[in-house]
């Protein structure tokens, strides 16, 4: 069986495996997929590439988990825009030593999460090569409500809120996290979201992206950072707070709202994930970490600059 | 400089380098890009991954050529749907030994072809790793005229037409071909295109895709296949016709129209690329090659089954 023939066979298998979707007017089996978007809604699109040895280790996880993660990080990007994901394209480079079963299990990882989120697997590309596994997923979605929520809308005085808990994702959660798609849509309905991002690079680094795009600064409250219990499984001499601020791959939402909307969210708790008020937007550029003693220290992407 | 910092710097460089585009409402620098599509037009999307050592050899070509090819194969997919490309996402895995200049030259390859086709570079993903170069491009476009042209619409009696010439692309043309985007739009306006595909796997293999999707067969005229002069640069004992039918990466259009429309296209020549009438659609499944002596032999994806 030639590589091209194997590729066709895998595509045919995927084609039988995927579900139809009312928005997918042309699915797998043509030169491109076609997706119907409602009148006057922007089409949102994001892509994330996962590399063996960088983003996952096949000696420590199953192919299903790799497929799931590759789609999950993209769904998290849609959540960060408060967009509804509709379809995904999955492109893979399979190491030659991996068999048909491996490719199918990888797909099952995409498919199970896609089904959970009512996302159509619309196409992609399948290749075999002598290199490590590469998985690149593109997700398409539609803007909802008042449109996509950008990184650039934070205003001085805004409260900075976050879903969930941070740190220690590398101990396993980076493979099993639930992208906050539904929660983002619910928040977008409940209040006016000024700016939002999902935490992939790390809480401090991703907050910095919001500050840079919004041309503002922030004060972060050290004692308000919700630390994930997974941090306790790491023993590298760094403090739990440092892990929470810098580990990354938490895939929680970090967003800015008016103080009144922030108060309302904390009081009403309209979503099924804990919300924390972790800081506020200030006019002075840069980012500071305020300790419970009131002292402020510069907060860099890789943590704070002096011992806390 | 950390890998993450280098990645951010490269993204910032790209961001300064790209052009704005009226359809791109959110560009590089957020969690997703946003593209505005006109009312009631389907959004077309395709992805193609190019792998070092499989689709290109960096000892034989420049990074600009790799970037150009990665976008060009995707634009060719849009052409195959008679869609207008609007935006592209470029995801790359850079080998650690490659420097900033290499990454920028790769991007220049995307950018120059994107500018030629008025396509916005809307985002993507940039990674560094110890593996070979991987480039995965996703392109988004809009359906035009009477909608996307599928592989599945070929009817018994249709003429099979092709743009350009076939074979020998590996001698260099696979890096420099011009995707037939404009020609596809012009054909879509001039006649009713029943089915269309771009030739990437090979003329015989891609015709097979059309036949499979349309549930019809075809007779191909051996003496009507336009053979590219590049075939003369190959000396492997295979005939020019065999090369033209099976080499692949020609990225020409293969399409089916009524005989009346086919005649009109040959008479009027409404596009700036040669058109050839290379066969016709028949009810009997399978694909045959008819010689100038009138004898027919089965045509398989890898060539004809007996010596011709």
mmCIF file of C-alpha atoms in Angstrom, chain B:
data_model
loop_
_atom_site.group_PDB
_atom_site.id
_atom_site.type_symbol
_atom_site.label_atom_id
_atom_site.label_comp_id
_atom_site.label_asym_id
_atom_site.label_seq_id
_atom_site.Cartn_x
_atom_site.Cartn_y
_atom_site.Cartn_z
ATOM 1 C CA UNK B 1 16.451 35.483 24.654
ATOM 2 C CA UNK B 2 13.981 32.736 25.520
ATOM 3 C CA UNK B 3 12.243 30.739 22.765
ATOM 4 C CA UNK B 4 8.928 32.321 23.802
ATOM 5 C CA UNK B 5 10.417 35.814 23.586
ATOM 6 C CA UNK B 6 11.854 35.012 20.123
ATOM 7 C CA UNK B 7 8.430 33.762 19.054
ATOM 8 C CA UNK B 8 6.782 37.008 20.233
ATOM 9 C CA UNK B 9 9.439 39.071 18.435
ATOM 10 C CA UNK B 10 8.859 37.187 15.190
ATOM 11 C CA UNK B 11 5.103 37.659 15.509
ATOM 12 C CA UNK B 12 5.607 41.395 16.125
ATOM 13 C CA UNK B 13 7.818 41.576 13.039
ATOM 14 C CA UNK B 14 5.152 39.799 10.960
ATOM 15 C CA UNK B 15 2.516 42.111 12.365
ATOM 16 C CA UNK B 16 4.404 45.161 11.166
ATOM 17 C CA UNK B 17 5.053 43.503 7.812
ATOM 18 C CA UNK B 18 1.501 42.448 6.849
ATOM 19 C CA UNK B 19 -0.975 44.698 5.116
ATOM 20 C CA UNK B 20 -4.396 45.614 6.371
ATOM 21 C CA UNK B 21 -7.313 44.216 4.415
ATOM 22 C CA UNK B 22 -10.860 45.566 4.347
ATOM 23 C CA UNK B 23 -12.314 42.130 5.146
ATOM 24 C CA UNK B 24 -10.006 41.489 8.091
ATOM 25 C CA UNK B 25 -11.744 43.040 11.094
ATOM 26 C CA UNK B 26 -9.300 41.524 13.633
ATOM 27 C CA UNK B 27 -5.788 40.679 12.464
ATOM 28 C CA UNK B 28 -2.599 39.386 14.065
ATOM 29 C CA UNK B 29 -2.257 40.096 17.787
ATOM 30 C CA UNK B 30 -5.349 38.543 19.308
ATOM 31 C CA UNK B 31 -6.473 35.011 20.163
ATOM 32 C CA UNK B 32 -8.166 34.638 16.784
ATOM 33 C CA UNK B 33 -8.570 36.639 13.604
ATOM 34 C CA UNK B 34 -11.954 37.878 12.426
ATOM 35 C CA UNK B 35 -13.007 38.030 8.792
ATOM 36 C CA UNK B 36 -16.126 39.700 7.511
ATOM 37 C CA UNK B 37 -17.962 37.733 4.855
ATOM 38 C CA UNK B 38 -20.698 39.126 2.698
ATOM 39 C CA UNK B 39 -24.272 38.191 3.427
ATOM 40 C CA UNK B 40 -25.207 34.593 2.619
ATOM 41 C CA UNK B 41 -21.886 33.575 1.116
ATOM 42 C CA UNK B 42 -20.356 30.336 2.341
ATOM 43 C CA UNK B 43 -16.950 30.559 3.986
ATOM 44 C CA UNK B 44 -14.529 28.179 2.245
ATOM 45 C CA UNK B 45 -11.594 26.790 4.199
ATOM 46 C CA UNK B 46 -8.716 24.451 3.350
ATOM 47 C CA UNK B 47 -5.415 23.468 4.983
ATOM 48 C CA UNK B 48 -2.243 21.935 3.549
ATOM 49 C CA UNK B 49 0.856 20.949 5.463
ATOM 50 C CA UNK B 50 4.301 20.945 3.806
ATOM 51 C CA UNK B 51 7.089 18.902 5.364
ATOM 52 C CA UNK B 52 10.849 19.266 4.904
ATOM 53 C CA UNK B 53 12.190 16.204 3.109
ATOM 54 C CA UNK B 54 8.745 15.306 1.740
ATOM 55 C CA UNK B 55 7.420 18.384 -0.050
ATOM 56 C CA UNK B 56 10.617 20.409 -0.336
ATOM 57 C CA UNK B 57 14.353 20.050 0.163
ATOM 58 C CA UNK B 58 16.068 23.047 1.781
ATOM 59 C CA UNK B 59 19.344 22.126 0.114
ATOM 60 C CA UNK B 60 17.635 22.700 -3.251
ATOM 61 C CA UNK B 61 15.420 25.699 -2.570
ATOM 62 C CA UNK B 62 15.194 28.949 -0.639
ATOM 63 C CA UNK B 63 12.956 29.576 2.383
ATOM 64 C CA UNK B 64 11.020 32.148 0.331
ATOM 65 C CA UNK B 65 10.118 29.376 -2.119
ATOM 66 C CA UNK B 66 8.862 27.122 0.686
ATOM 67 C CA UNK B 67 6.639 29.875 2.075
ATOM 68 C CA UNK B 68 5.364 30.716 -1.381
ATOM 69 C CA UNK B 69 4.578 27.066 -2.164
ATOM 70 C CA UNK B 70 2.795 26.528 1.170
ATOM 71 C CA UNK B 71 0.392 29.352 0.392
ATOM 72 C CA UNK B 72 0.172 28.531 -3.323
ATOM 73 C CA UNK B 73 -1.095 24.964 -2.771
ATOM 74 C CA UNK B 74 -3.846 26.375 -0.565
ATOM 75 C CA UNK B 75 -4.786 29.071 -3.077
ATOM 76 C CA UNK B 76 -4.984 26.283 -5.624
ATOM 77 C CA UNK B 77 -7.573 24.572 -3.382
ATOM 78 C CA UNK B 78 -9.618 27.781 -3.383
ATOM 79 C CA UNK B 79 -9.309 27.909 -7.191
ATOM 80 C CA UNK B 80 -10.601 24.320 -7.354
ATOM 81 C CA UNK B 81 -13.793 25.477 -5.598
ATOM 82 C CA UNK B 82 -14.008 28.632 -7.797
ATOM 83 C CA UNK B 83 -13.747 30.549 -4.523
ATOM 84 C CA UNK B 84 -12.080 33.880 -3.874
ATOM 85 C CA UNK B 85 -9.323 33.567 -1.257
ATOM 86 C CA UNK B 86 -9.434 36.233 1.464
ATOM 87 C CA UNK B 87 -7.112 35.322 4.317
ATOM 88 C CA UNK B 88 -4.454 32.838 5.348
ATOM 89 C CA UNK B 89 -3.057 31.529 8.629
ATOM 90 C CA UNK B 90 0.542 30.363 8.587
ATOM 91 C CA UNK B 91 1.722 27.875 11.234
ATOM 92 C CA UNK B 92 5.380 26.922 11.329
ATOM 93 C CA UNK B 93 7.716 24.665 13.299
ATOM 94 C CA UNK B 94 11.210 26.085 12.843
ATOM 95 C CA UNK B 95 14.269 23.864 13.272
ATOM 96 C CA UNK B 96 16.367 25.255 16.157
ATOM 97 C CA UNK B 97 19.387 25.740 13.895
ATOM 98 C CA UNK B 98 17.510 28.212 11.688
ATOM 99 C CA UNK B 99 17.835 31.873 12.574
ATOM 100 C CA UNK B 100 15.594 34.909 12.579
ATOM 101 C CA UNK B 101 16.547 35.730 9.003
ATOM 102 C CA UNK B 102 15.378 32.293 7.855
ATOM 103 C CA UNK B 103 11.990 32.791 9.561
ATOM 104 C CA UNK B 104 11.628 36.207 7.961
ATOM 105 C CA UNK B 105 12.520 34.914 4.494
ATOM 106 C CA UNK B 106 9.965 32.124 4.906
ATOM 107 C CA UNK B 107 7.383 34.780 5.733
ATOM 108 C CA UNK B 108 8.393 36.848 2.699
ATOM 109 C CA UNK B 109 7.426 33.834 0.606
ATOM 110 C CA UNK B 110 3.925 33.800 2.114
ATOM 111 C CA UNK B 111 3.642 37.562 1.953
ATOM 112 C CA UNK B 112 4.657 38.128 -1.668
ATOM 113 C CA UNK B 113 2.119 35.641 -3.014
ATOM 114 C CA UNK B 114 -0.537 36.846 -0.536
ATOM 115 C CA UNK B 115 -0.042 40.402 -1.807
ATOM 116 C CA UNK B 116 -0.327 39.251 -5.436
ATOM 117 C CA UNK B 117 -3.691 37.662 -4.655
ATOM 118 C CA UNK B 118 -4.928 40.345 -2.221
ATOM 119 C CA UNK B 119 -4.995 37.781 0.597
ATOM 120 C CA UNK B 120 -4.563 38.914 4.220
ATOM 121 C CA UNK B 121 -2.096 37.081 6.451
ATOM 122 C CA UNK B 122 -4.437 36.896 9.435
ATOM 123 C CA UNK B 123 -2.538 34.847 11.986
ATOM 124 C CA UNK B 124 -1.071 31.430 12.631
ATOM 125 C CA UNK B 125 1.377 29.916 15.068
ATOM 126 C CA UNK B 126 5.179 30.071 15.392
ATOM 127 C CA UNK B 127 7.177 27.379 17.196
ATOM 128 C CA UNK B 128 10.800 26.270 17.423
ATOM 129 C CA UNK B 129 11.817 22.635 17.824
ATOM 130 C CA UNK B 130 14.558 20.119 17.132
ATOM 131 C CA UNK B 131 12.681 18.551 14.179
ATOM 132 C CA UNK B 132 12.676 19.511 10.469
ATOM 133 C CA UNK B 133 10.776 22.494 9.064
ATOM 134 C CA UNK B 134 6.982 22.163 9.042
ATOM 135 C CA UNK B 135 4.740 24.715 7.372
ATOM 136 C CA UNK B 136 0.975 24.397 7.612
ATOM 137 C CA UNK B 137 -1.191 26.998 5.939
ATOM 138 C CA UNK B 138 -4.943 27.436 6.230
ATOM 139 C CA UNK B 139 -6.711 29.609 3.714
ATOM 140 C CA UNK B 140 -10.181 31.108 3.996
ATOM 141 C CA UNK B 141 -12.195 32.316 1.076
ATOM 142 C CA UNK B 142 -15.675 33.136 -0.064
ATOM 143 C CA UNK B 143 -17.862 31.302 -2.510
ATOM 144 C CA UNK B 144 -18.568 33.234 -5.687
ATOM 145 C CA UNK B 145 -21.291 33.305 -8.310
ATOM 146 C CA UNK B 146 -23.496 30.260 -8.094
ATOM 147 C CA UNK B 147 -21.550 28.880 -5.107
ATOM 148 C CA UNK B 148 -18.574 26.600 -4.696
ATOM 149 C CA UNK B 149 -17.832 24.105 -7.486
ATOM 150 C CA UNK B 150 -17.601 20.609 -6.022
ATOM 151 C CA UNK B 151 -15.969 17.402 -7.172
ATOM 152 C CA UNK B 152 -19.326 15.660 -7.191
ATOM 153 C CA UNK B 153 -21.180 17.361 -10.028
ATOM 154 C CA UNK B 154 -19.834 15.601 -13.143
ATOM 155 C CA UNK B 155 -22.584 14.245 -15.463
ATOM 156 C CA UNK B 156 -22.525 11.587 -18.143
ATOM 157 C CA UNK B 157 -21.665 13.230 -21.469
ATOM 158 C CA UNK B 158 -19.659 16.081 -19.880
ATOM 159 C CA UNK B 159 -16.426 17.123 -21.468
ATOM 160 C CA UNK B 160 -13.351 16.978 -19.264
ATOM 161 C CA UNK B 161 -11.158 20.037 -19.712
ATOM 162 C CA UNK B 162 -7.848 21.012 -18.187
ATOM 163 C CA UNK B 163 -5.831 24.200 -17.942
ATOM 164 C CA UNK B 164 -2.132 24.250 -18.813
ATOM 165 C CA UNK B 165 0.269 21.363 -19.227
ATOM 166 C CA UNK B 166 1.181 18.353 -17.123
ATOM 167 C CA UNK B 167 4.208 16.460 -15.860
ATOM 168 C CA UNK B 168 7.743 17.155 -14.711
ATOM 169 C CA UNK B 169 6.751 19.623 -12.005
ATOM 170 C CA UNK B 170 9.388 18.134 -9.682
ATOM 171 C CA UNK B 171 12.143 19.698 -11.828
ATOM 172 C CA UNK B 172 11.228 23.038 -10.256
ATOM 173 C CA UNK B 173 7.735 24.149 -11.270
ATOM 174 C CA UNK B 174 6.261 22.743 -8.024
ATOM 175 C CA UNK B 175 7.944 25.697 -6.266
ATOM 176 C CA UNK B 176 6.960 28.440 -8.692
ATOM 177 C CA UNK B 177 3.554 27.534 -10.160
ATOM 178 C CA UNK B 178 0.883 30.191 -10.290
ATOM 179 C CA UNK B 179 -2.333 28.974 -8.632
ATOM 180 C CA UNK B 180 -5.226 29.295 -11.082
ATOM 181 C CA UNK B 181 -7.372 31.493 -8.838
ATOM 182 C CA UNK B 182 -8.252 34.179 -11.370
ATOM 183 C CA UNK B 183 -8.777 31.679 -14.161
ATOM 184 C CA UNK B 184 -11.190 29.643 -12.002
ATOM 185 C CA UNK B 185 -13.251 32.753 -11.220
ATOM 186 C CA UNK B 186 -13.330 33.669 -14.922
ATOM 187 C CA UNK B 187 -14.388 30.139 -15.935
ATOM 188 C CA UNK B 188 -17.081 30.169 -13.229
ATOM 189 C CA UNK B 189 -18.467 33.370 -14.743
ATOM 190 C CA UNK B 190 -18.199 32.177 -18.342
ATOM 191 C CA UNK B 191 -19.875 28.755 -18.101
ATOM 192 C CA UNK B 192 -21.575 26.356 -15.720
ATOM 193 C CA UNK B 193 -18.797 24.342 -14.095
ATOM 194 C CA UNK B 194 -20.227 20.934 -13.123
ATOM 195 C CA UNK B 195 -17.209 19.671 -11.190
ATOM 196 C CA UNK B 196 -13.653 20.864 -10.612
ATOM 197 C CA UNK B 197 -10.443 19.838 -8.841
ATOM 198 C CA UNK B 198 -6.843 21.046 -8.864
ATOM 199 C CA UNK B 199 -4.200 18.526 -9.866
ATOM 200 C CA UNK B 200 -1.939 17.889 -6.892
ATOM 201 C CA UNK B 201 -1.750 14.082 -6.620
ATOM 202 C CA UNK B 202 -1.566 13.591 -10.407
ATOM 203 C CA UNK B 203 -3.932 13.966 -13.352
ATOM 204 C CA UNK B 204 -5.118 10.325 -13.187
ATOM 205 C CA UNK B 205 -5.466 10.269 -9.378
ATOM 206 C CA UNK B 206 -7.282 13.589 -9.188
ATOM 207 C CA UNK B 207 -9.611 12.699 -12.058
ATOM 208 C CA UNK B 208 -10.377 9.557 -10.035
ATOM 209 C CA UNK B 209 -11.435 11.756 -7.088
ATOM 210 C CA UNK B 210 -13.926 13.568 -9.345
ATOM 211 C CA UNK B 211 -15.252 10.261 -10.724
ATOM 212 C CA UNK B 212 -15.600 8.729 -7.251
ATOM 213 C CA UNK B 213 -17.449 11.747 -5.866
ATOM 214 C CA UNK B 214 -19.671 12.051 -8.952
ATOM 215 C CA UNK B 215 -20.272 8.275 -9.250
ATOM 216 C CA UNK B 216 -19.424 8.233 -12.952
ATOM 217 C CA UNK B 217 -16.591 6.999 -15.164
ATOM 218 C CA UNK B 218 -14.390 8.632 -17.783
ATOM 219 C CA UNK B 219 -12.556 8.052 -21.024
ATOM 220 C CA UNK B 220 -9.331 10.038 -21.305
ATOM 221 C CA UNK B 221 -7.855 10.814 -24.743
ATOM 222 C CA UNK B 222 -4.171 9.888 -24.707
ATOM 223 C CA UNK B 223 -3.253 12.188 -27.572
ATOM 224 C CA UNK B 224 -5.042 15.173 -26.036
ATOM 225 C CA UNK B 225 -3.090 15.256 -22.772
ATOM 226 C CA UNK B 226 -1.000 18.441 -22.820
ATOM 227 C CA UNK B 227 2.526 17.442 -21.855
ATOM 228 C CA UNK B 228 4.719 20.020 -20.149
ATOM 229 C CA UNK B 229 8.171 20.559 -21.692
ATOM 230 C CA UNK B 230 9.643 19.986 -18.188
ATOM 231 C CA UNK B 231 8.986 16.273 -18.764
ATOM 232 C CA UNK B 232 11.911 16.318 -21.183
ATOM 233 C CA UNK B 233 14.222 17.053 -18.242
ATOM 234 C CA UNK B 234 13.398 13.710 -16.644
ATOM 235 C CA UNK B 235 15.219 10.606 -17.812
ATOM 236 C CA UNK B 236 13.820 7.638 -15.946
ATOM 237 C CA UNK B 237 12.561 5.483 -18.809
ATOM 238 C CA UNK B 238 8.921 6.418 -18.283
ATOM 239 C CA UNK B 239 7.123 7.948 -21.258
ATOM 240 C CA UNK B 240 6.149 11.631 -21.392
ATOM 241 C CA UNK B 241 2.464 10.619 -21.308
ATOM 242 C CA UNK B 242 2.983 8.552 -18.172
ATOM 243 C CA UNK B 243 4.692 11.494 -16.504
ATOM 244 C CA UNK B 244 1.877 13.849 -17.496
ATOM 245 C CA UNK B 245 -0.761 11.476 -16.111
ATOM 246 C CA UNK B 246 0.923 10.634 -12.825
ATOM 247 C CA UNK B 247 3.600 13.129 -11.737
ATOM 248 C CA UNK B 248 1.344 15.453 -9.765
ATOM 249 C CA UNK B 249 1.960 18.920 -8.276
ATOM 250 C CA UNK B 250 0.920 20.512 -11.576
ATOM 251 C CA UNK B 251 -1.717 22.594 -9.763
ATOM 252 C CA UNK B 252 -3.681 23.000 -12.962
ATOM 253 C CA UNK B 253 -7.496 22.886 -12.988
ATOM 254 C CA UNK B 254 -9.355 19.795 -14.162
ATOM 255 C CA UNK B 255 -13.072 20.411 -14.711
ATOM 256 C CA UNK B 256 -16.254 19.089 -16.301
ATOM 257 C CA UNK B 257 -18.718 21.071 -18.377
ATOM 258 C CA UNK B 258 -21.490 20.343 -20.864
ATOM 259 C CA UNK B 259 -20.251 19.718 -24.426
ATOM 260 C CA UNK B 260 -21.809 23.028 -25.533
ATOM 261 C CA UNK B 261 -19.967 24.943 -22.794
ATOM 262 C CA UNK B 262 -16.799 22.997 -23.549
ATOM 263 C CA UNK B 263 -17.000 23.935 -27.229
ATOM 264 C CA UNK B 264 -17.616 27.574 -26.285
ATOM 265 C CA UNK B 265 -14.578 27.638 -23.988
ATOM 266 C CA UNK B 266 -12.328 26.169 -26.700
ATOM 267 C CA UNK B 267 -13.652 28.622 -29.292
ATOM 268 C CA UNK B 268 -13.669 31.773 -27.123
ATOM 269 C CA UNK B 269 -10.580 31.053 -24.983
ATOM 270 C CA UNK B 270 -11.805 33.395 -22.206
ATOM 271 C CA UNK B 271 -8.791 32.831 -19.943
ATOM 272 C CA UNK B 272 -5.072 33.461 -20.427
ATOM 273 C CA UNK B 273 -4.067 29.802 -20.013
ATOM 274 C CA UNK B 274 -4.447 27.103 -22.679
ATOM 275 C CA UNK B 275 -7.443 24.801 -22.318
ATOM 276 C CA UNK B 276 -7.454 21.186 -23.506
ATOM 277 C CA UNK B 277 -10.361 18.838 -24.022
ATOM 278 C CA UNK B 278 -8.818 15.705 -22.528
ATOM 279 C CA UNK B 279 -11.735 13.326 -22.164
ATOM 280 C CA UNK B 280 -15.372 12.773 -21.406
ATOM 281 C CA UNK B 281 -17.571 11.486 -18.627
ATOM 282 C CA UNK B 282 -19.273 8.118 -19.218
ATOM 283 C CA UNK B 283 -21.785 6.086 -17.205
ATOM 284 C CA UNK B 284 -19.590 3.042 -16.816
ATOM 285 C CA UNK B 285 -17.544 3.384 -13.623
ATOM 286 C CA UNK B 286 -13.770 3.414 -13.841
ATOM 287 C CA UNK B 287 -11.374 5.317 -16.010
ATOM 288 C CA UNK B 288 -9.986 4.317 -19.417
ATOM 289 C CA UNK B 289 -7.260 5.761 -21.548
ATOM 290 C CA UNK B 290 -8.078 5.791 -25.290
ATOM 291 C CA UNK B 291 -5.113 5.705 -27.666
ATOM 292 C CA UNK B 292 -5.017 7.246 -31.115
ATOM 293 C CA UNK B 293 -5.719 3.755 -32.486
ATOM 294 C CA UNK B 294 -9.045 3.820 -30.625
ATOM 295 C CA UNK B 295 -8.060 1.037 -28.222
ATOM 296 C CA UNK B 296 -8.968 1.608 -24.565
ATOM 297 C CA UNK B 297 -6.988 0.451 -21.568
ATOM 298 C CA UNK B 298 -7.780 0.848 -17.857
ATOM 299 C CA UNK B 299 -6.129 3.920 -16.352
ATOM 300 C CA UNK B 300 -5.076 3.555 -12.713
ATOM 301 C CA UNK B 301 -3.887 6.363 -10.417
ATOM 302 C CA UNK B 302 -0.299 5.297 -10.925
ATOM 303 C CA UNK B 303 -0.666 5.094 -14.718
ATOM 304 C CA UNK B 304 -2.226 2.638 -17.123
ATOM 305 C CA UNK B 305 -2.231 -0.995 -16.186
ATOM 306 C CA UNK B 306 -0.600 -2.385 -19.348
ATOM 307 C CA UNK B 307 2.034 -0.941 -21.587
ATOM 308 C CA UNK B 308 0.535 1.427 -24.102
#
